[in-house]
Amino acid sequence: MSDNEKNFLQIVDLKKGYGAGETRQEVLRGMNFSVAKGEICVLLGPSGSGKSTLLNIIGGIDNADGGYISIGGDKLQDMSEKRLTQYRRKHLGYVFQLYNLIGNLNVKENIETGAYLSDAPLDIDELLHTLGLYEHRYKLPNQLSGGQQQRVSIGRAIVKNPDILLCDEPTGALDYATSKEILKLIEDINQKYGNTVVMVTHNEAIRGMADHVVKLRDGQVRSNERNDRKISAADLEW
Amino acid sequence: MFLFLVLTIGFVSGMYVANESMMSANRSGAEKYKLEYGHFELKSQADDALLSAIAAGDKADVKQFYLDKAQKELDEKFRSEFEKEFDAKFQTEFAAKFRAQFDPTFREQFDAQFQAGVLQQLIASGADQQTASAMLPAAVAQAKASGAYQAAYDQAYPAAYDQAYKAAYDDAYAGAYDDAYATAYQEAQDKLQTEIDEKYADAEEKYELNDPDFKPVPVTLYENFFRNETEDNNNDGQSDGTVRVYAPTEDINLACLLDGRFPASADEIAIDRMHADNVGVRVGDTITVGGEEFQVVGLLAYVNYSTLHEKTTDLMFDALKFDVALVTEDGFARLHESVHYAYAWRYVTPPADETAEKSLSDDFMRALLTQTVVAENDLQDYVPRYANPAVNFAPDDMGSDEAMGGVLLNILTVIIAFIFAVTISNTIAKESPAIGTLRASGYTRAELTRHYLTMPVIVTLLAAVVGNILGYTLFKNVVVGMYYNSYSLPTYQTIWNGQAFLKTTVIPVVLMFVVNLLIITRMMRHTPLEFLRRQLKKSRRKKAVRLPSWRFFARFRLRIIFQNVSNYVILFLGVFFVMVLLAMAVGMPSTLAYYQDNSENMIFAKYQYVLKDYEDADGNAVTTAIDGAEKFSLSTLLHRSDVLDEEVSVYGVEPDSRYVLCPGLADLTGSRVYITQSFSDKYGIQVGDTVTLDEKYENKSYEFTVAGLYDGSQSIAVFMPIAEFRETFGQDENAFSGFFSDAELTDLDLDNVATVITIRDIQKMADQLDHSMGSYMTYFQYLCILLSAVMIYLLTKLIIEKNENAISMVKILGYQTGEIARLYLLSTTIVLVLADAVSVFLGTAVMKTAWRVIMASYSGWFDFRMEPVGYVKMFAFVLIGYLLVLLLDFRRIQKIPLDRALKGAE
């Protein structure tokens, strides 16, 4: 693995705060770490540790106050609004805790919203099979269970085969069994398509499936380590 | 929405305040300026006896008058008529017989006398009696041969004949007189009685002279004489119109002075303010009236001319070509046209309401009619106040404006209420978990409903307060300006209008309250758990509609359309409503322009001279030597309907008429007629239908079968061959009503002319409407663009707000603003363009129907016309409004933050 691949995603002295004056709160206080291309990186931390803010800045939907993020050598701070959009369009897939599906589009159409953005999208029917949603492809999101909705969300993110898949508490709203199914799906996708996965969670157990675990607290990196005892998502327990 | 409500309420409030203030000024002005209860015009000036009789208000005994008059005439004429008749009869029946009897007798007597004479001559020449007797036959034969006999015979015959004839005549007359005079006199008297009975029966029926409910109506009469003169505003020698010049009055139909002063000398005049504004005449200018110069010293508004209607039958007033003016008595004497002997009246006991006024007027007219008849005068015109458009048009119009303003406000309020309701509905959906939590915590549905109801009600209330303030200040002046631009109204004072408060405050608030209450109550029916789970739609578990395999963006847009059907329905209704208004704003000028440009094709002769009678005062037929003049007959009948009893002109025209070009008209017989296209359009009468027309004042009806339509005239008219006309209406074979002509008939004695119908009668309505409303229509078009833009903005804002999460999400996914706009704005654009296109035609259709309903209550017919470019304009105006909105919506989409999706998932 080249240095570029090792430092595919670089977070350098990243700072972010909200509010002003006495009410100002520093959420990220100079964060540093890198994520290698194709690995699953799990960001662990309690509420308020800054993990979602970090994910939003990586996703280009929020700005840092200091430091920078680079992806494949490109610094997000240097990008114009238009380039940032292109960056999200070409390189990122996003999976949210609450799925964020478009309610008036059916399963297939929600996935097509992602496919439209790619010059070489994955085959949607094949992906629907992979996701186990083929039979549900004409259903609206509100006709699906939480797990099924999250699968659609993953499908929408992955259909354009992004370089990085950002997952913000993807199992946060799901039950145990469904959560494991979703994690397994993410793992399978990572293995099948080789996307870099950055997953934010407060569930310590999920670290087991990660290649790389970063623990955050109070806006800082408390630990940044490789997981040498990686296990399959199917074997995770909590 | 607040601004929109403020502006709408403000304008309507301004309209109510202005209307009420001006109506109040109009009402109080009726007393202040001593408005008549009506007026009538006599052919000649009434003497004191007639005026006293009319003022008493009682009927004259017309029947006795006719009888006395007839008896007098009978007495005067019967003997001569009897003699004439006897003479004629004697001549035809006895003269030849008498001669046959007289001639042989006379010859016998003459021969005897002649022979006696010859005998005497022979004796005188010396012959004795015997010789003379012997010579006599030869001498007589010689006299016959020489002609002396015949000469003597011829000389003697006439005198003898006349004497004998006279004796025989006298004998025969004496015998005939004894035998027939009394009988003939009685017969003549009986015949007259019958004729008078019939004549009176007609009049009685016509005017209900024997109405048992008749009560005498005492009135006070006032002379209100005037002359109709030509007016030359710019003194260029060309007549610019007609000015009705009044002599000063003290106690009736006074004028409100709006500028300058009243005339004080013979060369001063005060003219109508509205007309002066229209033609650019100011105080201090000089104008030429009836060929005489007058200085304009004042501008006024006559209380009986709030609109400048020249004739009571005019569909529209004419403030451009018609004027009313006041001069001094000396000034009046300077003028030349014949004086119109108009008398205004006021009831001694004023009526309590319009019903009572009509009843009084009916009784008064009967009394007036009888008194005029017995005074051997002629009633030329009778106009009670309630039927006088010059008095009623303005208040009626202001009244209908008020009603229309009220409906407009209510429709807009309901549309805004629905927009509010949908907004609140969206807010409730957004705040669903919070509402669920509150409900679970013990808050009642009523408490939450009150919470969500507060905003629209308070906004409406505040808008009403601000709107009313603007209504009483800014908008009132706008509306007042509009009315002063059309009507000759007196000065006014702004008055508090309780109705304005009710209609612009209470009703909008109530409408807003009710509409929102219904929607919010429906939303609040959900259980706390449904709120917590955001399960607010009944159709949540319904399957998605399967769409064809179109391109992804096309399907996406279709989904957005399905998602926002309710919003789009409101959008469609709003666009449709605006389009109805736009149809008026665009169609009205188009209609007027059409009639202004094509008026020449809408009258079949440039002049229609309607005569008082086809014979002049000397009994000679009225003729003209002007080439091209063509006789026609005319009768005015009534077409009765629930809405209006409309006058219909029934023409009898020459079979080969050069003016009324109806192929086949000459072949029509019996009751088969042509009717005008306008008549057909207005009442939906088709070829083959039967039209029933009634005599105006008689219980007599005519049924005509429509054989064809004639589109050469704008009037409501019927055409038939003149011979059929005479037969239908029982007229003499030479009778006619006047002349059609394309040239002025300068050789007609104007004393014989009742009226002249010219192209101006067609044009003046279009001209006046154009002047009064034409310029406002342009502003109205702008207002409609604004209205549509505001309404579309409010609705598209709702649609975007509803989809903020989705838009934010697709932004996160990497969609560019242009692509998002293509998804979310283009779907609305498609709906808008479709709604726009459909509404153009629907709005026009509704306007056409409304126009038809409005026109049905007026005399005459103007078809609502929308040119093809008008449809394009209407379409473009709404689209222009939408394009403005599109820019705002684009910016709104741009501003939706990326993290919006993270804060509230759908």
Tab-separated table of N, CA and C in Angstrom, chain B residues 183-291:
chain	number	residue	atom	x	y	z
B	183	THR	N	-131.691	59.184	-38.891
B	183	THR	CA	-131.117	57.838	-38.763
B	183	THR	C	-129.605	57.894	-38.968
B	184	ALA	N	-129.216	58.642	-40.047
B	184	ALA	CA	-127.773	58.741	-40.330
B	184	ALA	C	-127.032	59.419	-39.186
B	185	TYR	N	-127.652	60.454	-38.636
B	185	TYR	CA	-127.031	61.160	-37.505
B	185	TYR	C	-126.858	60.191	-36.343
B	186	GLN	N	-127.876	59.429	-36.089
B	186	GLN	CA	-127.824	58.475	-34.986
B	186	GLN	C	-126.741	57.424	-35.248
B	187	GLU	N	-126.711	56.988	-36.535
B	187	GLU	CA	-125.705	55.980	-36.895
B	187	GLU	C	-124.300	56.532	-36.694
B	188	ALA	N	-124.105	57.781	-37.160
B	188	ALA	CA	-122.784	58.418	-37.009
B	188	ALA	C	-122.428	58.553	-35.543
B	189	GLN	N	-123.426	58.942	-34.773
B	189	GLN	CA	-123.185	59.103	-33.335
B	189	GLN	C	-122.830	57.748	-32.693
B	190	ASP	N	-123.556	56.724	-33.111
B	190	ASP	CA	-123.281	55.380	-32.574
B	190	ASP	C	-121.884	54.908	-32.967
B	191	LYS	N	-121.554	55.225	-34.234
B	191	LYS	CA	-120.241	54.798	-34.726
B	191	LYS	C	-119.119	55.483	-33.937
B	192	LEU	N	-119.314	56.775	-33.724
B	192	LEU	CA	-118.326	57.531	-32.939
B	192	LEU	C	-118.210	56.971	-31.525
B	193	GLN	N	-119.354	56.672	-30.967
B	193	GLN	CA	-119.374	56.116	-29.601
B	193	GLN	C	-118.551	54.812	-29.555
B	194	THR	N	-118.798	53.994	-30.591
B	194	THR	CA	-118.075	52.711	-30.645
B	194	THR	C	-116.579	52.955	-30.794
B	195	GLU	N	-116.267	53.884	-31.715
B	195	GLU	CA	-114.839	54.185	-31.931
B	195	GLU	C	-114.193	54.706	-30.659
B	196	ILE	N	-114.900	55.595	-29.992
B	196	ILE	CA	-114.354	56.168	-28.759
B	196	ILE	C	-114.228	55.090	-27.682
B	197	ASP	N	-115.245	54.236	-27.639
B	197	ASP	CA	-115.168	53.136	-26.669
B	197	ASP	C	-113.927	52.287	-26.922
B	198	GLU	N	-113.705	51.981	-28.205
B	198	GLU	CA	-112.548	51.147	-28.555
B	198	GLU	C	-111.240	51.878	-28.251
B	199	LYS	N	-111.238	53.130	-28.662
B	199	LYS	CA	-110.033	53.946	-28.449
B	199	LYS	C	-109.734	54.065	-26.953
B	200	TYR	N	-110.781	54.309	-26.209
B	200	TYR	CA	-110.606	54.461	-24.773
B	200	TYR	C	-110.214	53.127	-24.133
B	201	ALA	N	-110.828	52.053	-24.680
B	201	ALA	CA	-110.499	50.728	-24.137
B	201	ALA	C	-109.009	50.451	-24.329
B	202	ASP	N	-108.499	50.810	-25.524
B	202	ASP	CA	-107.059	50.647	-25.770
B	202	ASP	C	-106.249	51.458	-24.772
B	203	ALA	N	-106.629	52.725	-24.663
B	203	ALA	CA	-105.892	53.613	-23.749
B	203	ALA	C	-106.046	53.146	-22.307
B	204	GLU	N	-107.235	52.700	-21.995
B	204	GLU	CA	-107.501	52.237	-20.632
B	204	GLU	C	-106.622	51.033	-20.310
B	205	GLU	N	-106.535	50.139	-21.349
B	205	GLU	CA	-105.736	48.944	-21.168
B	205	GLU	C	-104.250	49.311	-21.105
B	206	LYS	N	-103.915	50.240	-21.997
B	206	LYS	CA	-102.507	50.656	-22.092
B	206	LYS	C	-102.019	51.288	-20.795
B	207	TYR	N	-102.823	52.125	-20.260
B	207	TYR	CA	-102.361	52.894	-19.087
B	207	TYR	C	-103.122	52.535	-17.812
B	208	GLU	N	-103.914	51.467	-17.894
B	208	GLU	CA	-104.699	51.041	-16.733
B	208	GLU	C	-105.442	52.228	-16.112
B	209	LEU	N	-106.169	52.923	-16.973
B	209	LEU	CA	-106.812	54.153	-16.506
B	209	LEU	C	-107.926	53.888	-15.500
B	210	ASN	N	-108.469	52.671	-15.562
B	210	ASN	CA	-109.552	52.373	-14.627
B	210	ASN	C	-109.080	51.529	-13.459
B	211	ASP	N	-107.780	51.593	-13.190
B	211	ASP	CA	-107.239	50.835	-12.060
B	211	ASP	C	-107.981	51.246	-10.787
B	212	PRO	N	-108.653	50.296	-10.139
B	212	PRO	CA	-109.420	50.667	-8.936
B	212	PRO	C	-108.519	51.160	-7.804
B	213	ASP	N	-107.218	50.770	-7.862
B	213	ASP	CA	-106.313	51.199	-6.788
B	213	ASP	C	-105.713	52.581	-7.038
B	214	PHE	N	-106.101	53.178	-8.159
B	214	PHE	CA	-105.523	54.492	-8.474
B	214	PHE	C	-105.860	55.508	-7.381
B	215	LYS	N	-104.830	56.252	-7.011
B	215	LYS	CA	-105.054	57.349	-6.071
B	215	LYS	C	-104.425	58.595	-6.669
B	216	PRO	N	-105.073	59.705	-6.533
B	216	PRO	CA	-104.457	60.939	-7.053
B	216	PRO	C	-103.104	61.180	-6.398
B	217	VAL	N	-102.149	61.632	-7.191
B	217	VAL	CA	-100.795	61.862	-6.679
B	217	VAL	C	-100.450	63.335	-6.848
B	218	PRO	N	-100.711	64.120	-5.824
B	218	PRO	CA	-100.375	65.543	-5.947
B	218	PRO	C	-98.864	65.753	-5.995
B	219	VAL	N	-98.441	66.582	-6.904
B	219	VAL	CA	-97.004	66.845	-7.050
B	219	VAL	C	-96.782	68.353	-7.151
B	220	THR	N	-95.515	68.713	-6.958
B	220	THR	CA	-95.128	70.087	-7.239
B	220	THR	C	-94.363	70.064	-8.554
B	221	LEU	N	-94.771	70.913	-9.470
B	221	LEU	CA	-94.137	70.914	-10.787
B	221	LEU	C	-93.141	72.060	-10.916
B	222	TYR	N	-92.096	71.811	-11.648
B	222	TYR	CA	-91.067	72.832	-11.877
B	222	TYR	C	-90.701	72.831	-13.351
B	223	GLU	N	-90.615	74.000	-13.898
B	223	GLU	CA	-90.104	74.085	-15.266
B	223	GLU	C	-88.626	73.726	-15.256
B	224	ASN	N	-88.241	72.890	-16.172
B	224	ASN	CA	-86.828	72.499	-16.270
B	224	ASN	C	-86.454	72.468	-17.758
B	225	PHE	N	-86.736	73.602	-18.425
B	225	PHE	CA	-86.582	73.670	-19.881
B	225	PHE	C	-85.111	73.582	-20.291
B	226	PHE	N	-84.914	73.027	-21.448
B	226	PHE	CA	-83.531	72.954	-21.954
B	226	PHE	C	-83.543	73.010	-23.473
B	227	ARG	N	-82.364	73.238	-24.001
B	227	ARG	CA	-82.174	73.151	-25.459
B	227	ARG	C	-80.993	72.211	-25.695
B	228	ASN	N	-81.117	71.371	-26.709
B	228	ASN	CA	-79.982	70.541	-27.117
B	228	ASN	C	-79.232	71.282	-28.221
B	229	GLU	N	-78.031	71.723	-27.890
B	229	GLU	CA	-77.256	72.517	-28.849
B	229	GLU	C	-75.973	71.777	-29.226
B	230	THR	N	-75.377	72.199	-30.306
B	230	THR	CA	-74.068	71.636	-30.644
B	230	THR	C	-73.007	72.301	-29.771
B	231	GLU	N	-71.975	71.527	-29.453
B	231	GLU	CA	-70.881	72.093	-28.652
B	231	GLU	C	-69.577	71.979	-29.437
B	232	ASP	N	-68.893	73.075	-29.517
B	232	ASP	CA	-67.597	73.104	-30.190
B	232	ASP	C	-66.578	73.525	-29.133
B	233	ASN	N	-65.847	72.532	-28.592
B	233	ASN	CA	-64.955	72.801	-27.450
B	233	ASN	C	-63.768	73.660	-27.815
B	234	ASN	N	-63.264	73.448	-29.045
B	234	ASN	CA	-62.024	74.125	-29.403
B	234	ASN	C	-62.251	75.230	-30.429
B	235	ASN	N	-63.515	75.555	-30.641
B	235	ASN	CA	-63.880	76.673	-31.517
B	235	ASN	C	-63.274	76.563	-32.915
B	236	ASP	N	-63.240	75.304	-33.416
B	236	ASP	CA	-62.680	75.130	-34.753
B	236	ASP	C	-63.771	75.083	-35.815
B	237	GLY	N	-65.001	75.349	-35.371
B	237	GLY	CA	-66.099	75.360	-36.327
B	237	GLY	C	-66.743	73.996	-36.521
B	238	GLN	N	-66.142	72.972	-35.940
B	238	GLN	CA	-66.700	71.625	-36.057
B	238	GLN	C	-67.384	71.263	-34.739
B	239	SER	N	-68.558	70.674	-34.869
B	239	SER	CA	-69.270	70.266	-33.659
B	239	SER	C	-68.560	69.075	-33.021
B	240	ASP	N	-68.338	69.161	-31.719
B	240	ASP	CA	-67.677	68.067	-31.002
B	240	ASP	C	-68.674	67.211	-30.238
B	241	GLY	N	-69.921	67.622	-30.247
B	241	GLY	CA	-70.915	66.834	-29.529
B	241	GLY	C	-72.143	67.670	-29.245
B	242	THR	N	-72.941	67.154	-28.331
B	242	THR	CA	-74.183	67.829	-27.982
B	242	THR	C	-74.105	68.324	-26.544
B	243	VAL	N	-74.573	69.527	-26.326
B	243	VAL	CA	-74.650	70.022	-24.948
B	243	VAL	C	-76.114	70.347	-24.651
B	244	ARG	N	-76.571	69.829	-23.519
B	244	ARG	CA	-77.947	70.107	-23.105
B	244	ARG	C	-77.892	71.326	-22.178
B	245	VAL	N	-78.372	72.416	-22.670
B	245	VAL	CA	-78.233	73.675	-21.936
B	245	VAL	C	-79.517	73.949	-21.142
B	246	TYR	N	-79.356	74.144	-19.856
B	246	TYR	CA	-80.502	74.418	-18.990
B	246	TYR	C	-80.533	75.890	-18.604
B	247	ALA	N	-81.761	76.365	-18.477
B	247	ALA	CA	-81.953	77.682	-17.884
B	247	ALA	C	-81.852	77.506	-16.365
B	248	PRO	N	-81.580	78.575	-15.639
B	248	PRO	CA	-81.421	78.419	-14.184
B	248	PRO	C	-82.725	77.943	-13.533
B	249	THR	N	-82.589	77.112	-12.512
B	249	THR	CA	-83.741	76.693	-11.709
B	249	THR	C	-83.411	77.026	-10.258
B	250	GLU	N	-84.445	77.169	-9.466
B	250	GLU	CA	-84.190	77.507	-8.062
B	250	GLU	C	-84.528	76.363	-7.125
B	251	ASP	N	-85.537	75.606	-7.488
B	251	ASP	CA	-86.041	74.633	-6.537
B	251	ASP	C	-85.971	73.201	-7.018
B	252	ILE	N	-85.300	72.980	-8.131
B	252	ILE	CA	-85.261	71.615	-8.663
B	252	ILE	C	-83.971	71.377	-9.420
B	253	ASN	N	-83.467	70.154	-9.310
B	253	ASN	CA	-82.300	69.707	-10.088
B	253	ASN	C	-81.184	70.742	-10.118
B	254	LEU	N	-80.680	71.038	-8.922
B	254	LEU	CA	-79.619	72.043	-8.835
B	254	LEU	C	-78.268	71.390	-9.118
B	255	ALA	N	-77.290	72.218	-9.343
B	255	ALA	CA	-75.953	71.720	-9.654
B	255	ALA	C	-75.010	72.028	-8.492
B	256	CYS	N	-74.086	71.073	-8.260
B	256	CYS	CA	-73.035	71.298	-7.252
B	256	CYS	C	-71.857	71.938	-7.996
B	257	LEU	N	-71.435	73.080	-7.510
B	257	LEU	CA	-70.338	73.777	-8.177
B	257	LEU	C	-69.013	73.193	-7.698
B	258	LEU	N	-68.200	72.693	-8.615
B	258	LEU	CA	-66.946	72.051	-8.235
B	258	LEU	C	-65.738	72.939	-8.511
B	259	ASP	N	-65.909	73.887	-9.391
B	259	ASP	CA	-64.802	74.794	-9.695
B	259	ASP	C	-65.388	76.083	-10.290
B	260	GLY	N	-64.767	77.212	-9.998
B	260	GLY	CA	-65.216	78.480	-10.582
B	260	GLY	C	-66.481	78.999	-9.919
B	261	ARG	N	-67.367	79.539	-10.732
B	261	ARG	CA	-68.608	80.114	-10.205
B	261	ARG	C	-69.735	79.856	-11.213
B	262	PHE	N	-70.946	80.185	-10.745
B	262	PHE	CA	-72.086	80.030	-11.637
B	262	PHE	C	-72.106	81.199	-12.632
B	263	PRO	N	-72.682	81.005	-13.824
B	263	PRO	CA	-72.717	82.097	-14.803
B	263	PRO	C	-73.573	83.268	-14.312
B	264	ALA	N	-73.121	84.457	-14.623
B	264	ALA	CA	-73.839	85.653	-14.173
B	264	ALA	C	-74.282	86.518	-15.342
B	265	SER	N	-73.701	86.319	-16.507
B	265	SER	CA	-74.116	87.125	-17.652
B	265	SER	C	-74.422	86.230	-18.849
B	266	ALA	N	-74.990	86.839	-19.869
B	266	ALA	CA	-75.514	86.073	-21.006
B	266	ALA	C	-74.439	85.314	-21.773
B	267	ASP	N	-73.179	85.723	-21.648
B	267	ASP	CA	-72.131	85.042	-22.404
B	267	ASP	C	-71.295	84.109	-21.523
B	268	GLU	N	-71.850	83.750	-20.377
B	268	GLU	CA	-71.119	82.841	-19.475
B	268	GLU	C	-71.872	81.519	-19.368
B	269	ILE	N	-71.089	80.477	-19.125
B	269	ILE	CA	-71.675	79.124	-19.051
B	269	ILE	C	-70.906	78.310	-18.023
B	270	ALA	N	-71.607	77.414	-17.349
B	270	ALA	CA	-70.941	76.434	-16.470
B	270	ALA	C	-71.264	75.066	-17.050
B	271	ILE	N	-70.226	74.228	-17.226
B	271	ILE	CA	-70.459	72.921	-17.877
B	271	ILE	C	-70.093	71.801	-16.923
B	272	ASP	N	-70.456	70.612	-17.320
B	272	ASP	CA	-70.223	69.439	-16.479
B	272	ASP	C	-68.726	69.202	-16.275
B	273	ARG	N	-68.348	68.957	-15.013
B	273	ARG	CA	-66.932	68.803	-14.679
B	273	ARG	C	-66.308	67.589	-15.370
B	274	MET	N	-67.063	66.478	-15.390
B	274	MET	CA	-66.544	65.236	-15.982
B	274	MET	C	-66.264	65.421	-17.472
B	275	HIS	N	-67.251	66.034	-18.136
B	275	HIS	CA	-67.107	66.269	-19.577
B	275	HIS	C	-65.934	67.222	-19.827
B	276	ALA	N	-65.855	68.266	-19.004
B	276	ALA	CA	-64.771	69.245	-19.172
B	276	ALA	C	-63.413	68.560	-19.039
B	277	ASP	N	-63.303	67.673	-18.030
B	277	ASP	CA	-62.046	66.928	-17.849
B	277	ASP	C	-61.736	66.102	-19.089
B	278	ASN	N	-62.768	65.482	-19.617
B	278	ASN	CA	-62.565	64.589	-20.763
B	278	ASN	C	-62.120	65.331	-22.014
B	279	VAL	N	-62.674	66.522	-22.210
B	279	VAL	CA	-62.363	67.224	-23.465
B	279	VAL	C	-61.331	68.328	-23.251
B	280	GLY	N	-60.847	68.425	-22.020
B	280	GLY	CA	-59.760	69.370	-21.752
B	280	GLY	C	-60.189	70.821	-21.672
B	281	VAL	N	-61.421	71.045	-21.270
B	281	VAL	CA	-61.879	72.430	-21.101
B	281	VAL	C	-61.708	72.841	-19.637
B	282	ARG	N	-61.198	74.052	-19.446
B	282	ARG	CA	-60.982	74.530	-18.081
B	282	ARG	C	-61.748	75.826	-17.861
B	283	VAL	N	-61.884	76.166	-16.594
B	283	VAL	CA	-62.534	77.442	-16.260
B	283	VAL	C	-61.725	78.565	-16.899
B	284	GLY	N	-62.412	79.467	-17.561
B	284	GLY	CA	-61.731	80.568	-18.247
B	284	GLY	C	-61.682	80.365	-19.748
B	285	ASP	N	-61.858	79.098	-20.189
B	285	ASP	CA	-61.851	78.811	-21.634
B	285	ASP	C	-63.136	79.327	-22.276
B	286	THR	N	-63.056	79.468	-23.576
B	286	THR	CA	-64.267	79.852	-24.321
B	286	THR	C	-64.683	78.686	-25.210
B	287	ILE	N	-65.960	78.388	-25.206
B	287	ILE	CA	-66.459	77.330	-26.090
B	287	ILE	C	-67.619	77.898	-26.916
B	288	THR	N	-67.913	77.201	-28.019
B	288	THR	CA	-69.014	77.660	-28.870
B	288	THR	C	-70.186	76.702	-28.703
B	289	VAL	N	-71.305	77.285	-28.298
B	289	VAL	CA	-72.507	76.482	-28.077
B	289	VAL	C	-73.592	76.997	-29.023
B	290	GLY	N	-74.077	76.119	-29.889
B	290	GLY	CA	-75.114	76.517	-30.838
B	290	GLY	C	-74.707	77.711	-31.673
B	291	GLY	N	-73.415	77.800	-31.963
B	291	GLY	CA	-72.921	78.887	-32.786
B	291	GLY	C	-72.620	80.169	-32.018
